Amino acid sequence: MSELVLLSNPRVAALPADECGEPLVDLRTIDELTLDTRQADQTGAYVHLRAGVAERLLVAQGLLPTGLKLLIVEGYRPLWLQERYFEEYANALHEDNPTWSEAELRTQASRYISPPEIAPHVSGAAIDLTLCTESGEELAMGTEVNASPEESNNACYTDATTISPLARYNRRILIHAMRTAGLVNYPTEWWHWSYGDRYWAMLTGAPAALYGPQDLDL
């Protein structure tokens, strides 16, 4: 089994981000994509992604079997929201594990929420998604999108062996389409895929990320 590298790993933070200036696009303007509202915010920030990521989503969708579609849950996330999510989750972990050091808390929290300073969502490079039918019915994937390691007993890990054969099959469909389109997966979250961020750069051997943090003015 290959080494599981978390977003808290110094190897990820050590990579530079050479901002390419590519714009964030509103996925609501792309008719071919299906958007979910569970993470919706009043400004519509969650339906924005870098243009290059959006293009690769369309490629991935074209690789799916007939009758299946990508269901987009969340793209761009403001820095302040990423900071809140990380702090809340780290605090919850601390309550359950009061003997953990700050370093261990950071590592364990990053299984589920990226440290804000390197978060792919903050740069518009990451997308949380699942599969659905043409009528919008979600496929069985083993856990809900955004299930934590604690509540799912680690079934949220992409390669989890405790999920049903059907969920494993459905994950393979998603994995094939997304990887073929050039995106990389965060292995503790089957639903999280990215392109052009530091984690992508580390996995692909790129010298730098293409995208840095963004301040989306809506």
mmCIF file of C-alpha atoms in Angstrom:
data_model
loop_
_atom_site.group_PDB
_atom_site.id
_atom_site.type_symbol
_atom_site.label_atom_id
_atom_site.label_comp_id
_atom_site.label_asym_id
_atom_site.label_seq_id
_atom_site.Cartn_x
_atom_site.Cartn_y
_atom_site.Cartn_z
ATOM 1 C CA MET A 1 0.000 0.000 0.000
ATOM 2 C CA SER A 2 1.346 3.440 -0.903
ATOM 3 C CA GLU A 3 2.096 5.992 1.796
ATOM 4 C CA LEU A 4 -0.902 8.060 2.853
ATOM 5 C CA VAL A 5 0.233 11.682 2.744
ATOM 6 C CA LEU A 6 -2.019 14.129 4.568
ATOM 7 C CA LEU A 7 -2.419 17.815 3.766
ATOM 8 C CA SER A 8 -0.666 18.648 7.029
ATOM 9 C CA ASN A 9 2.519 16.984 5.776
ATOM 10 C CA PRO A 10 5.373 19.522 5.459
ATOM 11 C CA ARG A 11 6.093 18.165 1.973
ATOM 12 C CA VAL A 12 2.817 19.688 0.802
ATOM 13 C CA ALA A 13 3.335 23.106 2.391
ATOM 14 C CA ALA A 14 6.908 23.250 1.060
ATOM 15 C CA LEU A 15 5.691 23.406 -2.525
ATOM 16 C CA PRO A 16 5.275 26.960 -3.863
ATOM 17 C CA ALA A 17 2.108 28.261 -5.481
ATOM 18 C CA ASP A 18 2.880 30.046 -8.741
ATOM 19 C CA GLU A 19 -0.472 31.757 -9.265
ATOM 20 C CA CYS A 20 -1.355 31.571 -12.948
ATOM 21 C CA GLY A 21 -4.187 34.102 -12.806
ATOM 22 C CA GLU A 22 -6.821 31.737 -14.156
ATOM 23 C CA PRO A 23 -10.311 32.985 -13.244
ATOM 24 C CA LEU A 24 -12.899 31.387 -11.051
ATOM 25 C CA VAL A 25 -15.994 30.444 -13.036
ATOM 26 C CA ASP A 26 -19.590 30.098 -11.877
ATOM 27 C CA LEU A 27 -20.686 26.504 -12.429
ATOM 28 C CA ARG A 28 -24.292 27.667 -12.698
ATOM 29 C CA THR A 29 -23.390 28.923 -16.169
ATOM 30 C CA ILE A 30 -22.429 25.404 -17.323
ATOM 31 C CA ASP A 31 -25.625 23.588 -18.235
ATOM 32 C CA GLU A 32 -23.990 20.166 -18.412
ATOM 33 C CA LEU A 33 -23.159 20.128 -14.690
ATOM 34 C CA THR A 34 -25.615 19.217 -11.923
ATOM 35 C CA LEU A 35 -25.338 21.213 -8.680
ATOM 36 C CA ASP A 36 -26.352 20.138 -5.195
ATOM 37 C CA THR A 37 -27.442 22.641 -2.526
ATOM 38 C CA ARG A 38 -26.410 20.985 0.761
ATOM 39 C CA GLN A 39 -23.397 23.301 1.106
ATOM 40 C CA ALA A 40 -25.040 26.327 -0.493
ATOM 41 C CA ASP A 41 -24.196 29.778 0.819
ATOM 42 C CA GLN A 42 -26.031 33.041 0.236
ATOM 43 C CA THR A 43 -23.315 34.446 -2.028
ATOM 44 C CA GLY A 44 -23.026 31.366 -4.239
ATOM 45 C CA ALA A 45 -19.307 31.020 -3.520
ATOM 46 C CA TYR A 46 -19.613 27.236 -3.290
ATOM 47 C CA VAL A 47 -20.416 26.887 -7.017
ATOM 48 C CA HIS A 48 -17.210 28.571 -8.199
ATOM 49 C CA LEU A 49 -14.094 26.785 -9.437
ATOM 50 C CA ARG A 50 -11.022 27.594 -11.459
ATOM 51 C CA ALA A 51 -11.733 27.383 -15.171
ATOM 52 C CA GLY A 52 -9.237 24.562 -15.633
ATOM 53 C CA VAL A 53 -10.908 22.468 -12.930
ATOM 54 C CA ALA A 54 -14.352 23.066 -14.432
ATOM 55 C CA GLU A 55 -13.093 21.974 -17.847
ATOM 56 C CA ARG A 56 -11.783 18.738 -16.363
ATOM 57 C CA LEU A 57 -15.108 18.078 -14.665
ATOM 58 C CA LEU A 58 -16.771 18.121 -18.059
ATOM 59 C CA VAL A 59 -14.180 15.674 -19.340
ATOM 60 C CA ALA A 60 -14.797 13.407 -16.350
ATOM 61 C CA GLN A 61 -18.544 13.532 -16.828
ATOM 62 C CA GLY A 62 -18.103 12.495 -20.439
ATOM 63 C CA LEU A 63 -16.271 9.377 -19.250
ATOM 64 C CA LEU A 64 -19.116 8.162 -17.028
ATOM 65 C CA PRO A 65 -21.397 5.303 -18.079
ATOM 66 C CA THR A 66 -24.623 6.289 -19.792
ATOM 67 C CA GLY A 67 -27.221 7.452 -17.285
ATOM 68 C CA LEU A 68 -24.783 8.730 -14.661
ATOM 69 C CA LYS A 69 -23.730 12.290 -13.859
ATOM 70 C CA LEU A 70 -21.461 14.135 -11.473
ATOM 71 C CA LEU A 71 -23.308 15.832 -8.618
ATOM 72 C CA ILE A 72 -21.348 18.898 -7.515
ATOM 73 C CA VAL A 73 -21.514 19.555 -3.763
ATOM 74 C CA GLU A 74 -18.904 22.259 -3.070
ATOM 75 C CA GLY A 75 -16.091 24.030 -4.874
ATOM 76 C CA TYR A 76 -14.567 27.301 -3.678
ATOM 77 C CA ARG A 77 -14.568 27.968 0.063
ATOM 78 C CA PRO A 78 -13.613 31.343 1.608
ATOM 79 C CA LEU A 79 -10.604 31.346 3.917
ATOM 80 C CA TRP A 80 -12.656 32.444 6.927
ATOM 81 C CA LEU A 81 -14.968 29.439 6.476
ATOM 82 C CA GLN A 82 -12.048 27.038 6.089
ATOM 83 C CA GLU A 83 -10.559 28.426 9.294
ATOM 84 C CA ARG A 84 -13.855 27.946 11.130
ATOM 85 C CA TYR A 85 -14.263 24.361 9.920
ATOM 86 C CA PHE A 86 -10.697 23.457 10.880
ATOM 87 C CA GLU A 87 -10.929 25.041 14.332
ATOM 88 C CA GLU A 88 -14.275 23.407 15.111
ATOM 89 C CA TYR A 89 -13.092 19.952 14.088
ATOM 90 C CA ALA A 90 -9.755 20.295 15.895
ATOM 91 C CA ASN A 91 -11.578 21.416 19.045
ATOM 92 C CA ALA A 92 -13.894 18.411 18.857
ATOM 93 C CA LEU A 93 -10.919 16.087 18.476
ATOM 94 C CA HIS A 94 -9.227 17.740 21.456
ATOM 95 C CA GLU A 95 -12.263 17.159 23.645
ATOM 96 C CA ASP A 96 -12.186 13.453 22.799
ATOM 97 C CA ASN A 97 -8.403 13.196 22.957
ATOM 98 C CA PRO A 98 -7.161 15.681 25.583
ATOM 99 C CA THR A 99 -3.642 14.170 25.723
ATOM 100 C CA TRP A 100 -2.890 14.835 22.046
ATOM 101 C CA SER A 101 -0.255 17.467 21.309
ATOM 102 C CA GLU A 102 -0.942 20.426 19.041
ATOM 103 C CA ALA A 103 1.040 18.716 16.307
ATOM 104 C CA GLU A 104 -0.969 15.517 16.611
ATOM 105 C CA LEU A 105 -4.233 17.441 16.638
ATOM 106 C CA ARG A 106 -3.205 19.221 13.428
ATOM 107 C CA THR A 107 -2.301 15.932 11.769
ATOM 108 C CA GLN A 108 -5.464 14.137 12.823
ATOM 109 C CA ALA A 109 -7.682 17.082 11.920
ATOM 110 C CA SER A 110 -6.176 17.198 8.434
ATOM 111 C CA ARG A 111 -7.627 13.783 7.660
ATOM 112 C CA TYR A 112 -10.938 15.595 7.296
ATOM 113 C CA ILE A 113 -10.325 19.360 7.091
ATOM 114 C CA SER A 114 -7.265 20.875 5.443
ATOM 115 C CA PRO A 115 -5.137 23.345 7.383
ATOM 116 C CA PRO A 116 -6.411 26.725 6.112
ATOM 117 C CA GLU A 117 -3.092 28.017 4.779
ATOM 118 C CA ILE A 118 -2.813 25.207 2.216
ATOM 119 C CA ALA A 119 -6.465 24.322 1.678
ATOM 120 C CA PRO A 120 -7.268 23.420 -1.952
ATOM 121 C CA HIS A 121 -10.848 24.696 -1.658
ATOM 122 C CA VAL A 122 -9.589 28.181 -0.739
ATOM 123 C CA SER A 123 -7.768 28.398 -4.071
ATOM 124 C CA GLY A 124 -10.759 27.197 -6.093
ATOM 125 C CA ALA A 125 -8.823 24.066 -7.022
ATOM 126 C CA ALA A 126 -10.875 21.445 -5.188
ATOM 127 C CA ILE A 127 -14.309 19.980 -5.679
ATOM 128 C CA ASP A 128 -16.450 17.782 -3.443
ATOM 129 C CA LEU A 129 -18.808 15.635 -5.481
ATOM 130 C CA THR A 130 -20.578 12.321 -5.898
ATOM 131 C CA LEU A 131 -22.453 10.394 -8.583
ATOM 132 C CA CYS A 132 -26.130 10.525 -9.391
ATOM 133 C CA THR A 133 -28.557 9.246 -12.008
ATOM 134 C CA GLU A 134 -30.113 11.434 -14.688
ATOM 135 C CA SER A 135 -33.091 11.930 -12.356
ATOM 136 C CA GLY A 136 -30.820 13.119 -9.526
ATOM 137 C CA GLU A 137 -30.830 9.990 -7.354
ATOM 138 C CA GLU A 138 -27.486 9.626 -5.594
ATOM 139 C CA LEU A 139 -25.592 6.370 -5.961
ATOM 140 C CA ALA A 140 -24.500 4.289 -2.988
ATOM 141 C CA MET A 141 -20.910 5.328 -2.220
ATOM 142 C CA GLY A 142 -20.400 3.789 1.208
ATOM 143 C CA THR A 143 -20.825 7.014 3.200
ATOM 144 C CA GLU A 144 -22.432 10.381 2.805
ATOM 145 C CA VAL A 145 -20.362 13.177 1.306
ATOM 146 C CA ASN A 146 -18.441 14.884 4.157
ATOM 147 C CA ALA A 147 -18.725 11.948 6.568
ATOM 148 C CA SER A 148 -15.894 12.218 9.098
ATOM 149 C CA PRO A 149 -13.516 9.349 9.903
ATOM 150 C CA GLU A 150 -15.068 9.081 13.370
ATOM 151 C CA GLU A 151 -18.699 8.859 12.286
ATOM 152 C CA SER A 152 -17.953 6.555 9.347
ATOM 153 C CA ASN A 153 -15.393 4.335 11.106
ATOM 154 C CA ASN A 154 -12.945 5.342 8.357
ATOM 155 C CA ALA A 155 -15.284 4.213 5.572
ATOM 156 C CA CYS A 156 -14.792 7.724 4.156
ATOM 157 C CA TYR A 157 -11.276 6.689 3.100
ATOM 158 C CA THR A 158 -11.299 6.197 -0.660
ATOM 159 C CA ASP A 159 -9.841 2.676 -0.473
ATOM 160 C CA ALA A 160 -11.937 1.566 2.516
ATOM 161 C CA THR A 161 -12.561 -2.176 2.501
ATOM 162 C CA THR A 162 -15.544 -2.094 4.859
ATOM 163 C CA ILE A 163 -18.050 -0.713 2.348
ATOM 164 C CA SER A 164 -20.451 -2.797 0.261
ATOM 165 C CA PRO A 165 -19.443 -4.286 -3.108
ATOM 166 C CA LEU A 166 -21.891 -1.914 -4.804
ATOM 167 C CA ALA A 167 -20.368 1.150 -3.146
ATOM 168 C CA ARG A 168 -16.875 -0.078 -4.030
ATOM 169 C CA TYR A 169 -17.963 -0.498 -7.649
ATOM 170 C CA ASN A 170 -19.486 2.985 -7.747
ATOM 171 C CA ARG A 171 -16.328 4.503 -6.269
ATOM 172 C CA ARG A 172 -14.274 2.806 -8.986
ATOM 173 C CA ILE A 173 -16.463 4.445 -11.628
ATOM 174 C CA LEU A 174 -15.873 7.859 -10.055
ATOM 175 C CA ILE A 175 -12.147 7.255 -9.567
ATOM 176 C CA HIS A 176 -11.614 6.206 -13.172
ATOM 177 C CA ALA A 177 -13.423 9.234 -14.588
ATOM 178 C CA MET A 178 -11.782 11.792 -12.310
ATOM 179 C CA ARG A 179 -8.238 10.435 -12.602
ATOM 180 C CA THR A 180 -8.501 10.111 -16.365
ATOM 181 C CA ALA A 181 -9.573 13.763 -16.507
ATOM 182 C CA GLY A 182 -6.413 14.748 -14.617
ATOM 183 C CA LEU A 183 -7.666 15.315 -11.070
ATOM 184 C CA VAL A 184 -6.222 13.791 -7.913
ATOM 185 C CA ASN A 185 -8.035 12.430 -4.889
ATOM 186 C CA TYR A 186 -7.445 13.129 -1.206
ATOM 187 C CA PRO A 187 -7.320 9.538 0.070
ATOM 188 C CA THR A 188 -9.215 10.107 3.319
ATOM 189 C CA GLU A 189 -12.198 11.596 1.453
ATOM 190 C CA TRP A 190 -13.549 9.675 -1.541
ATOM 191 C CA TRP A 191 -15.546 12.755 -2.631
ATOM 192 C CA HIS A 192 -12.650 15.270 -2.660
ATOM 193 C CA TRP A 193 -10.796 15.842 -5.935
ATOM 194 C CA SER A 194 -8.465 18.631 -7.016
ATOM 195 C CA TYR A 195 -6.303 19.984 -9.786
ATOM 196 C CA GLY A 196 -3.610 22.667 -9.705
ATOM 197 C CA ASP A 197 -3.201 22.897 -5.914
ATOM 198 C CA ARG A 198 -0.202 21.957 -3.774
ATOM 199 C CA TYR A 199 -1.485 18.445 -3.117
ATOM 200 C CA TRP A 200 -1.908 17.895 -6.860
ATOM 201 C CA ALA A 201 1.623 19.197 -7.413
ATOM 202 C CA MET A 202 3.046 16.782 -4.862
ATOM 203 C CA LEU A 203 1.283 13.749 -6.309
ATOM 204 C CA THR A 204 2.055 14.575 -9.940
ATOM 205 C CA GLY A 205 5.611 15.796 -9.439
ATOM 206 C CA ALA A 206 4.853 19.326 -10.640
ATOM 207 C CA PRO A 207 7.365 21.891 -9.330
ATOM 208 C CA ALA A 208 4.642 24.197 -8.009
ATOM 209 C CA ALA A 209 0.911 24.625 -7.612
ATOM 210 C CA LEU A 210 -0.852 26.535 -10.377
ATOM 211 C CA TYR A 211 -3.366 28.179 -8.053
ATOM 212 C CA GLY A 212 -2.979 30.165 -4.824
ATOM 213 C CA PRO A 213 -5.605 31.371 -2.319
ATOM 214 C CA GLN A 214 -8.375 33.501 -3.752
ATOM 215 C CA ASP A 215 -10.587 36.224 -2.327
ATOM 216 C CA LEU A 216 -13.822 35.897 -4.264
ATOM 217 C CA ASP A 217 -15.738 39.176 -4.245
ATOM 218 C CA LEU A 218 -19.455 38.430 -4.671
#
